[in-house]
mmCIF file of C-alpha atoms in Angstrom:
data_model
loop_
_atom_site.group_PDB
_atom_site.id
_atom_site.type_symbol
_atom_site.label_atom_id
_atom_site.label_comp_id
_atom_site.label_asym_id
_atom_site.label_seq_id
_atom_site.Cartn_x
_atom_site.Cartn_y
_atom_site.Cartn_z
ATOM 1 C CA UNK A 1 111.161 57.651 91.578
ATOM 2 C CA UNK A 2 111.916 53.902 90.994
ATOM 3 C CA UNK A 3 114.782 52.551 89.428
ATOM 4 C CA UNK A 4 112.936 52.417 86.308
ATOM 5 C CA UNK A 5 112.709 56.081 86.107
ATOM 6 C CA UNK A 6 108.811 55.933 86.391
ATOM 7 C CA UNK A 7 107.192 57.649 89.695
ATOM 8 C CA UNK A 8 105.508 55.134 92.605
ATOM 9 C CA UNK A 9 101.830 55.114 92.331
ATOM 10 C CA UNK A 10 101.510 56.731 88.524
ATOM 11 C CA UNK A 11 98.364 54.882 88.232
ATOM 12 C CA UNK A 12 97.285 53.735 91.501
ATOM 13 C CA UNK A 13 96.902 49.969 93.225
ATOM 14 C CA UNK A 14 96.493 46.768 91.080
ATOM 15 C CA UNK A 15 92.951 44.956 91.317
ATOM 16 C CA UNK A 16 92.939 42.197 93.874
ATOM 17 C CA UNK A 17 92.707 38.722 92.168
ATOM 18 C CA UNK A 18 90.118 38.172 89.124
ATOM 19 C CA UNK A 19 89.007 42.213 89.512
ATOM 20 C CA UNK A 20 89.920 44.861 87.168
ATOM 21 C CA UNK A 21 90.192 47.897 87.855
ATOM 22 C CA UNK A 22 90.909 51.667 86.008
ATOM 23 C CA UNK A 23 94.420 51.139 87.596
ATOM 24 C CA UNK A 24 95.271 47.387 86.152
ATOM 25 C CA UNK A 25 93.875 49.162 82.174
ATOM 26 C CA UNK A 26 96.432 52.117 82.742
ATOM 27 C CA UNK A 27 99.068 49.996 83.675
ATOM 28 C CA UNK A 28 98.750 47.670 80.719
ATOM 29 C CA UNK A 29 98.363 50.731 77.993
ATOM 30 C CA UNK A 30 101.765 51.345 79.467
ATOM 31 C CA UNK A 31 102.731 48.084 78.731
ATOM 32 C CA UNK A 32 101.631 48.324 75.112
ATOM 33 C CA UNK A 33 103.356 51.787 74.764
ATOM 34 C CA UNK A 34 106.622 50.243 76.089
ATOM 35 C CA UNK A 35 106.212 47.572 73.132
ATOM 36 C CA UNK A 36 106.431 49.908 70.933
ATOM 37 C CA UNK A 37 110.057 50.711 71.900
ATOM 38 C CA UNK A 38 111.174 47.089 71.451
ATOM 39 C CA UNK A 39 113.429 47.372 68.156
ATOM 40 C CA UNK A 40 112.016 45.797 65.081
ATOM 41 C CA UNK A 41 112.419 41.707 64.271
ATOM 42 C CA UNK A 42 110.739 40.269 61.470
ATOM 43 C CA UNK A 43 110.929 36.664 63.870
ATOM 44 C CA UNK A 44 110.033 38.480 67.121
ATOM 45 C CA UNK A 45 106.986 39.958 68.782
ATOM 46 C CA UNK A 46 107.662 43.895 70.226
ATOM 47 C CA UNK A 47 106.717 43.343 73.887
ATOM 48 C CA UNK A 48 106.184 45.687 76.523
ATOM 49 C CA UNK A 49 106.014 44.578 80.217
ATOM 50 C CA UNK A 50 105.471 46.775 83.449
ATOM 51 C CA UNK A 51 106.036 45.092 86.890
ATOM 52 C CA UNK A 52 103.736 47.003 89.489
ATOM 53 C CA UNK A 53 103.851 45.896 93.367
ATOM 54 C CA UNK A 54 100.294 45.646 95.566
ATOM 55 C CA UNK A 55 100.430 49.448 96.612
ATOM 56 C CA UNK A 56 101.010 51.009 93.172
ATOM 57 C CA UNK A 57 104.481 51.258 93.242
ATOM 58 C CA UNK A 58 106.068 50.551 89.834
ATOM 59 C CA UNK A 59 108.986 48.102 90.432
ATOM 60 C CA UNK A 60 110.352 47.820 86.648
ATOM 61 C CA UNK A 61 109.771 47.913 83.128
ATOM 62 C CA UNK A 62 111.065 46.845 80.205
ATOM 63 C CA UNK A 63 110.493 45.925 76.167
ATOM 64 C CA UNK A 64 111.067 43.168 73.883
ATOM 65 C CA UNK A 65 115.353 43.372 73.049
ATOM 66 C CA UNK A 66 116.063 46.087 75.236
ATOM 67 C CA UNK A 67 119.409 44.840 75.966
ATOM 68 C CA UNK A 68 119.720 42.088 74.514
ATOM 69 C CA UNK A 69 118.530 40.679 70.509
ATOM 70 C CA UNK A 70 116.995 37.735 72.359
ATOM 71 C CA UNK A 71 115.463 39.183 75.951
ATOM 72 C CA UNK A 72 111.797 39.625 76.375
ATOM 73 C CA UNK A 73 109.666 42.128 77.784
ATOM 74 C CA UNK A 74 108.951 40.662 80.708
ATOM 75 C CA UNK A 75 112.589 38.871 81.381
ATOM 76 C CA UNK A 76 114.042 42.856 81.320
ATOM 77 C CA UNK A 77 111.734 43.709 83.636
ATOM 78 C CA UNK A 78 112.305 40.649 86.067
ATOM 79 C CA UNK A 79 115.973 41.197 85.809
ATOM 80 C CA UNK A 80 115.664 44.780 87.195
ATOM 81 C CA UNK A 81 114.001 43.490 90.100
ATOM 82 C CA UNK A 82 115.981 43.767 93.598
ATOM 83 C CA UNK A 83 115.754 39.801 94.112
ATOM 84 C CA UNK A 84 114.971 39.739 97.713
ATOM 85 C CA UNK A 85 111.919 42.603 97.619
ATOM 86 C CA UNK A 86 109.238 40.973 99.670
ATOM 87 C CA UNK A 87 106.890 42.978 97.480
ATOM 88 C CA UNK A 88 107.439 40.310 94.138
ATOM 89 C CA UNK A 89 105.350 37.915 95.795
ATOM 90 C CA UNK A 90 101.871 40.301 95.269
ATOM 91 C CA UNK A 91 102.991 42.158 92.672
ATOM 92 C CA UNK A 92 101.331 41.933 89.282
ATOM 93 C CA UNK A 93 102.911 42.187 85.909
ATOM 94 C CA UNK A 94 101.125 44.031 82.955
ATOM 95 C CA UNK A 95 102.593 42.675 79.370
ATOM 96 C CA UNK A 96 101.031 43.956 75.794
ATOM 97 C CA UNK A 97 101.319 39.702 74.666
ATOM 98 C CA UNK A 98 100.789 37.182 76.816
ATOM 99 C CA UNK A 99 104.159 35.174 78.271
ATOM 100 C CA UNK A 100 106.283 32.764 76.476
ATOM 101 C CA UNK A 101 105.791 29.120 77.554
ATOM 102 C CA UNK A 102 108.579 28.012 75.863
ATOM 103 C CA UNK A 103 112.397 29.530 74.257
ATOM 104 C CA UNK A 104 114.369 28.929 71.808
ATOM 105 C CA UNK A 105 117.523 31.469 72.763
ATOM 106 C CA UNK A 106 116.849 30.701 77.000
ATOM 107 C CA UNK A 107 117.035 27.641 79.268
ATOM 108 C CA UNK A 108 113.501 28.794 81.004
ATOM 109 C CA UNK A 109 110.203 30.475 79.467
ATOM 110 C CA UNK A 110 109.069 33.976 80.690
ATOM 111 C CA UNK A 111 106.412 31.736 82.545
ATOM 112 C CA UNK A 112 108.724 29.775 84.435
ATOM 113 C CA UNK A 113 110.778 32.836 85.023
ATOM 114 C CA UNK A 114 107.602 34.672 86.102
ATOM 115 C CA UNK A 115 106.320 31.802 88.693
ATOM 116 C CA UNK A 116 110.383 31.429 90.040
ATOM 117 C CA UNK A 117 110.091 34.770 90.881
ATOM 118 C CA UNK A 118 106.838 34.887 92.692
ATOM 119 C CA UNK A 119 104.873 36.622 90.649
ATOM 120 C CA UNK A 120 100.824 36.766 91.901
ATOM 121 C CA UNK A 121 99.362 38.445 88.938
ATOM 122 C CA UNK A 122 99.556 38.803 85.084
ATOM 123 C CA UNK A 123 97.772 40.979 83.169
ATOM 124 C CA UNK A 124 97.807 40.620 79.552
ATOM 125 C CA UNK A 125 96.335 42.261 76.283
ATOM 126 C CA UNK A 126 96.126 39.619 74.439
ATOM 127 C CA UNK A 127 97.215 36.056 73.733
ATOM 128 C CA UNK A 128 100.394 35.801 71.496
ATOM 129 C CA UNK A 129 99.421 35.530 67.858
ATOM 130 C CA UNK A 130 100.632 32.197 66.235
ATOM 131 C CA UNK A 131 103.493 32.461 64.572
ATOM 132 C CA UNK A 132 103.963 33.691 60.565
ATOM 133 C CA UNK A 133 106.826 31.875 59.513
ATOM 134 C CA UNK A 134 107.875 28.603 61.013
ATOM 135 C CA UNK A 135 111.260 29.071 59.596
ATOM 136 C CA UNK A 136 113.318 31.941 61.724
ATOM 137 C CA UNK A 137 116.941 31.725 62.073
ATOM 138 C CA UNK A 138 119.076 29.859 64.236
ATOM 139 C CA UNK A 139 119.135 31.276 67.870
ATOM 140 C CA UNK A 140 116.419 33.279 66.918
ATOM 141 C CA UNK A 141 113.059 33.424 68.666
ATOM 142 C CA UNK A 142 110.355 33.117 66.333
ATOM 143 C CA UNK A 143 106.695 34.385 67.479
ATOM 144 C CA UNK A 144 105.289 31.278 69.221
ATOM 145 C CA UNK A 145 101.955 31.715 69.959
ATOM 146 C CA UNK A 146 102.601 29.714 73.100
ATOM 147 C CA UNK A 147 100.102 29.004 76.010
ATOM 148 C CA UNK A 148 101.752 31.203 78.759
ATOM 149 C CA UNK A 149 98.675 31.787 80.474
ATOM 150 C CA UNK A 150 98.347 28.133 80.905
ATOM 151 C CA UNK A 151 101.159 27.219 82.739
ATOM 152 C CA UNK A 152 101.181 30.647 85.118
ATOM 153 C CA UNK A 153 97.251 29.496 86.005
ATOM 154 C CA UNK A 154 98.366 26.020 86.490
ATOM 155 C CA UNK A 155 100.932 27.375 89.288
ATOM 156 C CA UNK A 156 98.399 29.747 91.039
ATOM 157 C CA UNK A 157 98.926 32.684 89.200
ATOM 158 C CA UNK A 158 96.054 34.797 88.260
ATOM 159 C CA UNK A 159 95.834 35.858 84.867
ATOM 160 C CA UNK A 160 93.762 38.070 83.202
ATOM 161 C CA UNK A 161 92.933 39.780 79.453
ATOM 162 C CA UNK A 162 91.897 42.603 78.607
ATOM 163 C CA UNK A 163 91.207 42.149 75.058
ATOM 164 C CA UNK A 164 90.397 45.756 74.408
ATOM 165 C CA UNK A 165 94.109 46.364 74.520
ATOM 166 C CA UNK A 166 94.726 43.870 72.167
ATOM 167 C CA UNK A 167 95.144 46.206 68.642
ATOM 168 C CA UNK A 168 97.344 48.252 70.755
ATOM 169 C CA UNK A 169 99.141 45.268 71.861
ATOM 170 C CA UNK A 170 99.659 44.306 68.171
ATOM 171 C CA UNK A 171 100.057 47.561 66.480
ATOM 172 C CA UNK A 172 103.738 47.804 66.874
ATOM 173 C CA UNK A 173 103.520 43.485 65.478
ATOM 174 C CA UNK A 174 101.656 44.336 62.253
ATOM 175 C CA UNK A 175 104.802 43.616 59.995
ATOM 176 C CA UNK A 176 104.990 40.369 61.383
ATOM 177 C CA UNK A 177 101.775 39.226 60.658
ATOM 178 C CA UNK A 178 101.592 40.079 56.529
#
């Protein structure tokens, strides 16, 4: 068992680089299940993230405002992580909506936090939807429909969609998007 409760290898190994396989599309309909356990925002996206290492092993999870009203799916995740596990640096990360580029309630986007940390890999459903209403409150994150995949390619990151995922990605995100 990991320290996210889940069992090492549920799904088997991660594809290497560009390469999908059966493994990387179980891993991400986990991430899309987790989203739905984000609580409901009518400024925020419900996010699931899984963080998986280069053997299988499942090194966190987590959902859109776990613990937190402003935390992200894939922030939870990355702050579960034992810091110094040498197995970050191949380790892929599955998230129903593609990574924040830029915050509005954090110093640092879940891309920057994803490249500090070392992150190899991101698989992704789909990119995040632009947002519906420009006008969310005050310390809270609206949607942004940022490029994340952008600036994780940009630092050697490989990143990948599997679009098929995407109305399972956004099913829990309907209300948001009228």
């Amino acid at each position: 068992m990991t320290s996210s409760g889940a069992s090492s290898h549920a799904f088997g190994a991660p594809g290497p680089g560009g390469a999908v396989t059966t493994a990387d599309r179980a891993w991400l309909a986990l991430a899309c299940r987790l989203a739905r356990a984000s609580p409901r925002s009518a400024t925020a996206y419900s996010v699931g993230a899984v963080i998986v290492a280069a053997d299988g092993t499942e090194l966190a999870r987590g959902y859109a405002r776990e613990l937190d009203p402003h935390d992200h799916a894939e922030e939870g995740a990355l702050g579960k992580l034992d810091a110094d596990d040498p197995r970050v640096a191949t380790a892929t990360l599955y998230a129903s909506l593609e990574p924040c580029s830029h915050r509005s309630s954090r110093p640092r986007s879940c891309a920057q936090l994803l490249t500090a940390a070392g992150i190899a890999r991101v698989v992704t459903a789909r990119r995040t939807p632009v947002p519906p209403a420009p006008d969310a409150p005050d310390g809270a994150d609206a949607p942004d429909g940022a490029d994340g995949a952008g600036p994780l390619a940009a630092a050697g990151v490989t990143v990948l969609e599997l679009s098929e995922y995407g109305p399972a990605a956004m099913a829990p995100n309907l209300h948001l998007l009228g």
